[in-house]
XYZ file of C-alpha atoms in Angstrom:
418
model
C -212.485 -90.354 -65.775
C -216.100 -89.204 -66.190
C -217.626 -86.778 -68.554
C -218.298 -83.391 -67.773
C -221.606 -82.826 -66.003
C -224.664 -81.055 -67.170
C -224.197 -77.357 -66.520
C -227.010 -76.333 -64.438
C -226.234 -72.739 -64.697
C -228.677 -69.795 -65.328
C -226.947 -66.875 -67.202
C -227.644 -63.154 -66.811
C -226.815 -61.210 -69.932
C -224.145 -58.844 -69.988
C -224.678 -55.484 -71.495
C -224.397 -55.657 -75.277
C -224.908 -52.759 -77.620
C -227.966 -53.053 -79.787
C -226.721 -51.106 -82.982
C -228.178 -48.427 -84.463
C -228.474 -48.397 -88.169
C -225.452 -46.954 -90.319
C -226.371 -44.025 -92.256
C -224.263 -42.690 -94.711
C -223.496 -38.861 -94.009
C -225.108 -36.641 -96.857
C -225.839 -32.907 -96.956
C -227.808 -31.822 -94.085
C -227.113 -34.765 -91.889
C -227.371 -34.218 -88.190
C -224.289 -34.656 -85.852
C -225.539 -37.921 -84.770
C -225.671 -39.358 -88.251
C -222.523 -38.001 -89.189
C -220.854 -39.287 -86.027
C -222.137 -42.646 -86.497
C -220.979 -42.976 -90.090
C -217.257 -42.689 -88.462
C -218.361 -44.760 -85.756
C -219.043 -47.651 -88.197
C -215.875 -47.294 -89.898
C -214.388 -47.719 -86.175
C -212.685 -44.119 -86.413
C -213.752 -43.365 -82.890
C -211.731 -40.181 -82.610
C -213.804 -38.380 -85.159
C -216.924 -40.050 -84.195
C -216.772 -39.191 -80.577
C -216.908 -34.930 -80.735
C -219.927 -35.595 -83.019
C -221.765 -38.066 -81.009
C -220.923 -35.827 -77.930
C -222.200 -32.641 -79.567
C -225.664 -34.636 -80.229
C -225.523 -35.959 -76.594
C -225.104 -32.194 -75.089
C -228.048 -31.177 -77.511
C -230.179 -33.883 -75.591
C -230.378 -36.418 -78.412
C -231.416 -39.521 -76.379
C -229.702 -42.007 -79.314
C -226.591 -40.082 -78.634
C -226.739 -40.060 -75.008
C -226.880 -43.889 -74.978
C -224.064 -44.385 -77.546
C -221.760 -41.920 -75.808
C -222.286 -43.998 -72.810
C -221.321 -47.196 -74.549
C -218.253 -45.601 -75.717
C -217.307 -44.877 -72.310
C -217.828 -48.225 -71.104
C -215.309 -49.524 -73.993
C -212.965 -46.696 -74.100
C -213.939 -46.040 -77.551
C -212.607 -42.534 -78.568
C -212.322 -41.718 -74.933
C -210.536 -43.141 -71.892
C -212.724 -45.753 -70.567
C -214.935 -44.220 -67.451
C -217.672 -46.351 -66.445
C -218.766 -43.617 -63.879
C -219.118 -41.142 -66.652
C -220.847 -43.815 -68.900
C -223.393 -44.045 -66.146
C -224.231 -40.511 -66.348
C -225.195 -40.612 -70.178
C -227.079 -43.967 -69.554
C -229.128 -42.247 -66.912
C -229.913 -39.307 -68.997
C -231.308 -41.628 -71.649
C -232.844 -43.840 -69.361
C -234.831 -41.477 -67.873
C -236.121 -40.429 -71.343
C -237.298 -43.940 -71.865
C -234.755 -45.447 -73.690
C -234.764 -49.358 -73.321
C -231.123 -49.798 -74.108
C -230.117 -47.215 -71.550
C -232.073 -48.951 -68.979
C -230.831 -52.585 -69.655
C -227.243 -50.953 -69.336
C -228.280 -49.138 -66.167
C -229.408 -52.436 -64.747
C -226.343 -54.199 -65.740
C -223.973 -51.447 -63.965
C -225.859 -51.826 -60.683
C -226.002 -55.379 -61.005
C -222.289 -55.876 -61.621
C -221.191 -52.631 -59.809
C -219.387 -51.285 -62.804
C -219.460 -47.506 -62.672
C -221.768 -47.781 -59.490
C -222.330 -49.186 -56.236
C -223.651 -52.774 -56.562
C -227.471 -52.677 -55.723
C -229.387 -55.437 -57.213
C -232.605 -53.773 -56.107
C -231.805 -50.712 -58.102
C -230.689 -53.192 -61.127
C -233.995 -55.044 -61.213
C -235.953 -51.390 -61.199
C -233.951 -50.789 -64.399
C -234.551 -54.256 -65.924
C -238.254 -53.961 -65.130
C -238.769 -50.799 -67.115
C -236.806 -51.957 -69.782
C -238.381 -55.667 -69.884
C -241.806 -54.342 -69.866
C -241.142 -52.297 -72.936
C -240.141 -55.587 -74.586
C -236.227 -55.311 -73.988
C -235.633 -59.195 -74.310
C -232.293 -59.283 -72.805
C -233.738 -57.242 -69.797
C -236.520 -59.574 -69.257
C -233.845 -62.739 -69.180
C -231.954 -60.620 -66.487
C -234.974 -59.736 -64.680
C -235.935 -63.612 -64.561
C -232.242 -64.490 -63.335
C -232.798 -62.024 -60.402
C -236.638 -63.588 -59.369
C -234.886 -66.833 -59.737
C -231.972 -66.056 -57.382
C -233.895 -63.992 -55.023
C -231.535 -61.075 -55.849
C -232.751 -57.654 -55.246
C -236.362 -58.931 -55.410
C -238.085 -61.613 -53.384
C -237.511 -64.949 -55.144
C -240.374 -66.052 -57.144
C -240.021 -69.140 -59.411
C -243.509 -68.287 -61.413
C -242.199 -64.606 -62.138
C -238.974 -65.903 -63.256
C -240.368 -68.346 -65.395
C -242.745 -65.787 -66.698
C -240.090 -63.235 -67.854
C -237.810 -66.281 -69.181
C -240.913 -67.502 -71.479
C -241.263 -64.079 -72.627
C -237.687 -63.578 -73.372
C -237.401 -66.919 -74.809
C -240.457 -66.623 -77.198
C -239.135 -63.346 -78.404
C -235.992 -65.127 -79.732
C -233.635 -64.638 -76.935
C -231.314 -67.439 -77.169
C -229.999 -67.172 -73.658
C -233.463 -67.096 -72.342
C -234.328 -70.288 -74.214
C -231.078 -72.022 -72.674
C -232.001 -70.674 -69.157
C -235.697 -71.780 -69.363
C -234.591 -75.411 -70.682
C -232.312 -75.463 -67.596
C -234.957 -74.362 -64.917
C -237.418 -77.243 -66.557
C -234.395 -79.599 -66.380
C -233.478 -79.164 -63.191
C -236.858 -79.415 -61.616
C -235.911 -77.837 -58.255
C -237.740 -74.364 -58.249
C -240.436 -75.396 -60.877
C -241.853 -78.929 -61.618
C -239.448 -80.804 -63.830
C -240.496 -80.876 -67.626
C -238.018 -82.796 -69.550
C -240.092 -82.287 -73.001
C -240.158 -78.538 -72.497
C -236.246 -78.919 -71.454
C -235.358 -80.628 -74.558
C -237.560 -78.476 -76.676
C -236.108 -75.175 -75.552
C -232.529 -76.556 -75.169
C -232.706 -77.828 -78.742
C -233.906 -74.433 -80.003
C -231.199 -72.818 -78.269
C -228.817 -75.341 -79.730
C -230.186 -74.769 -83.366
C -229.709 -71.097 -83.066
C -225.848 -71.456 -82.327
C -225.461 -71.288 -78.417
C -222.368 -73.154 -77.493
C -223.394 -73.806 -73.900
C -227.044 -75.087 -75.091
C -225.253 -77.494 -77.589
C -222.917 -78.788 -74.825
C -225.984 -79.149 -72.445
C -227.971 -81.021 -75.127
C -224.914 -83.362 -75.677
C -225.182 -84.224 -72.337
C -228.723 -85.029 -72.260
C -228.346 -87.400 -75.251
C -225.235 -88.963 -73.391
C -227.175 -89.454 -70.209
C -230.570 -90.249 -71.978
C -232.338 -87.832 -69.768
C -235.334 -85.681 -71.463
C -234.326 -87.449 -74.675
C -233.723 -91.133 -75.933
C -229.984 -91.907 -75.026
C -227.957 -91.448 -78.442
C -223.969 -91.363 -78.283
C -224.093 -90.443 -81.900
C -226.135 -87.460 -81.016
C -224.263 -86.489 -77.972
C -221.169 -86.736 -80.226
C -222.687 -84.376 -82.656
C -223.744 -81.601 -80.402
C -220.191 -81.843 -78.440
C -218.576 -81.563 -81.738
C -220.462 -78.456 -82.694
C -220.221 -76.780 -79.239
C -216.382 -77.707 -79.371
C -215.998 -76.068 -82.608
C -217.288 -72.954 -81.007
C -214.414 -73.278 -78.103
C -216.608 -74.640 -75.618
C -213.951 -76.466 -73.426
C -216.220 -78.699 -71.671
C -217.748 -79.867 -75.140
C -213.988 -80.274 -76.270
C -213.217 -82.760 -73.369
C -216.170 -84.434 -73.972
C -215.928 -85.050 -77.700
C -212.298 -86.081 -76.848
C -213.318 -88.558 -74.440
C -215.942 -90.341 -76.736
C -213.116 -90.549 -79.474
C -210.858 -91.893 -76.795
C -213.598 -94.688 -75.922
C -215.158 -95.024 -79.221
C -218.391 -94.282 -78.001
C -220.769 -92.629 -80.628
C -217.827 -92.242 -82.746
C -215.056 -94.566 -84.258
C -212.413 -94.942 -81.899
C -209.612 -92.815 -82.754
C -206.644 -91.715 -80.206
C -205.302 -89.235 -82.493
C -208.715 -87.258 -82.898
C -208.878 -87.403 -79.125
C -205.604 -86.194 -78.534
C -206.398 -83.252 -81.123
C -209.403 -82.036 -78.943
C -207.978 -82.917 -75.254
C -205.037 -80.623 -76.544
C -207.418 -77.652 -77.443
C -209.002 -78.130 -73.814
C -205.823 -78.203 -72.387
C -204.630 -74.974 -73.854
C -207.903 -73.346 -72.374
C -206.702 -74.414 -68.960
C -209.112 -77.497 -68.559
C -207.146 -79.471 -65.904
C -208.550 -82.671 -66.675
C -207.292 -82.556 -70.487
C -203.917 -81.460 -69.233
C -203.728 -84.661 -67.129
C -204.844 -86.882 -70.085
C -202.605 -85.107 -72.693
C -199.764 -85.859 -70.172
C -200.731 -89.293 -70.107
C -200.593 -89.559 -74.085
C -197.323 -87.925 -74.061
C -195.844 -90.229 -71.656
C -197.279 -93.442 -73.122
C -197.215 -92.515 -76.925
C -200.752 -92.998 -77.412
C -202.095 -90.586 -80.311
C -199.056 -88.681 -80.536
C -195.352 -89.350 -80.344
C -194.072 -90.432 -77.167
C -192.321 -87.295 -75.217
C -191.816 -87.523 -71.634
C -190.656 -83.844 -71.632
C -194.108 -82.618 -72.989
C -195.645 -85.151 -70.540
C -193.863 -83.448 -67.737
C -194.888 -80.290 -68.910
C -198.773 -80.941 -69.007
C -198.506 -82.940 -65.680
C -197.088 -79.891 -64.225
C -199.764 -77.676 -65.382
C -202.666 -79.695 -63.892
C -200.619 -80.867 -60.785
C -200.120 -77.156 -59.945
C -203.961 -76.604 -60.353
C -204.220 -79.292 -57.782
C -205.244 -82.439 -59.929
C -204.356 -85.692 -58.091
C -203.939 -88.082 -61.047
C -201.503 -85.319 -62.331
C -199.623 -85.006 -59.176
C -199.241 -88.762 -58.992
C -197.860 -88.895 -62.440
C -195.669 -86.083 -61.990
C -194.268 -87.751 -59.064
C -193.672 -90.959 -61.006
C -191.764 -88.853 -63.494
C -189.600 -87.396 -60.836
C -189.070 -90.800 -59.264
C -187.611 -92.293 -62.214
C -186.159 -89.849 -64.108
C -188.099 -89.664 -66.960
C -188.548 -86.320 -68.955
C -186.940 -84.696 -65.749
C -183.811 -85.030 -63.607
C -184.451 -87.870 -61.178
C -185.380 -86.499 -57.703
C -186.466 -88.371 -55.141
C -187.190 -85.339 -52.875
C -189.768 -83.608 -55.566
C -191.072 -87.145 -55.989
C -191.652 -87.613 -52.459
C -193.611 -84.040 -52.146
C -195.789 -84.727 -55.127
C -196.757 -88.137 -53.713
C -197.662 -86.554 -50.700
C -199.899 -84.090 -52.598
C -201.624 -87.012 -54.659
C -201.927 -89.208 -51.563
C -203.663 -86.606 -49.465
C -206.287 -86.389 -51.787
C -206.975 -90.136 -51.781
C -204.747 -91.450 -54.604
C -204.053 -95.135 -53.461
C -200.857 -95.928 -55.596
C -199.717 -92.622 -54.269
C -200.328 -93.739 -50.637
C -198.406 -96.867 -51.068
C -195.390 -95.178 -52.729
C -195.330 -92.668 -50.102
C -195.433 -95.417 -47.470
C -192.479 -97.078 -48.922
C -190.635 -93.994 -49.284
C -191.147 -93.323 -45.566
C -190.293 -96.669 -44.655
C -187.120 -96.655 -46.400
C -186.079 -93.232 -46.223
C -186.133 -92.322 -49.743
C -186.536 -88.457 -50.461
C -186.937 -87.518 -46.824
C -186.425 -88.872 -43.347
C -187.363 -92.517 -42.417
C -190.722 -92.485 -40.389
C -192.054 -95.800 -39.319
C -195.210 -94.292 -38.228
C -195.871 -92.529 -41.315
C -195.021 -95.495 -43.327
C -197.727 -97.571 -41.296
C -200.421 -94.880 -41.684
C -200.011 -94.591 -45.281
C -199.958 -98.331 -46.129
C -203.060 -98.281 -44.130
C -204.516 -95.474 -46.259
C -203.519 -97.425 -49.168
C -205.082 -100.689 -48.103
C -208.364 -98.591 -47.424
C -208.104 -97.234 -50.875
C -207.943 -100.539 -52.405
C -204.325 -101.204 -52.506
C -204.418 -105.178 -51.523
C -200.607 -105.449 -51.398
C -200.642 -102.952 -48.629
C -201.973 -105.669 -46.417
C -198.593 -107.627 -46.387
C -196.844 -104.597 -45.556
C -198.917 -103.776 -42.424
C -198.060 -107.146 -40.929
C -194.930 -105.304 -39.456
C -197.119 -103.258 -36.932
C -199.401 -105.770 -35.773
C -200.015 -103.448 -32.549
C -200.927 -100.519 -34.773
C -199.175 -97.673 -35.982
C -198.719 -95.793 -32.767
C -197.601 -98.867 -30.608
C -193.814 -98.581 -29.138
C -193.330 -102.343 -29.382
C -193.648 -102.919 -33.213
C -190.834 -104.660 -34.535
C -190.031 -102.664 -37.652
C -187.008 -103.342 -39.685
C -184.292 -100.767 -40.601
C -184.418 -98.921 -43.625
C -183.456 -101.064 -46.818
C -180.584 -99.834 -48.900
C -182.504 -99.210 -52.199
C -183.180 -96.302 -54.286
C -186.325 -97.441 -55.888
C -189.833 -97.584 -54.460
C -192.099 -99.893 -56.490
C -195.864 -98.712 -57.209
C -198.249 -102.014 -57.414
C -200.861 -102.152 -59.875
C -204.349 -101.238 -58.449
């Protein structure tokens, strides 16, 4: 099973509130300051009318804050269209946070008709005023050619401005741009520099990516212990890909001491987040008793989770459980159904098992033609024993003069080792 690949992903920043300072209310405090006192106490019901009053009076900070409250449903019913009204009022007065919020709204279509060009207009106003998140998002638009003419140099310019200002997402995006080398010349030293800076500042995706760089030895000297270090730090933050990779290193004993129990713990964390490969491995661990007490019922549970998402190895393993009645009531019909799904995705052992079941009428009707075809596909997939089976069809699977023996009276279908 391969390690999760490097994430060539450029991320825009979603709208995040840049907090106003919390002031204690004192005699003579204005409505916004009083409202913010309640706001920071999370007493939004009391905060809202005071902030509303200040916004109605034209206070730009209050207009922005009220817009944010409408986006989150804080003290008011969530209403993104209404939020847009207040953001626009503040943005037109030059409030950079409100300009960024408008850019986000038009880019995502939250409360407004989706329009990347309009988003770019508002991002640019905020970016030119030094708003770091707007600079990153404007760079994303230039890189993707969304709402603006695609321009890698402009993307690079805005990523660098944002990254040098301390924006961690921009650092990671800049590193990814240099690492990929598709739109700008590859520069692995710069990719390493910016990915490391982002990772050191706590960005989970950057930590995963840096771990992958050490795993592959691309942009850095290959180091499995360093890969394990960064995967572990990202995994602790809940990054599911890092959890899978960290578990894999423990399973294989690469960069860390081999420890199946530790591998199981991290596979389980990733599996519970929906990682289909981890779910499959977890099923295998429960089925074999590796790293955990053997439990075929739990093996079936995890194989079903992964198989239902289309993972072929899980489909094959689930078919095996049904075929042999392990952790589930024996059911040849369901076994054949899952073998078909796995076989259709190229699993050689499933193709061989399905051929045997078709030949012998197990879990469904006898079909010599289907048996022949699945044996042939199994042989193509590397199942050498399928060659002997195909001797029964010397003239091809569709020939009428093949001498095919009648179904055997047996109720097991053997699956050879690959």
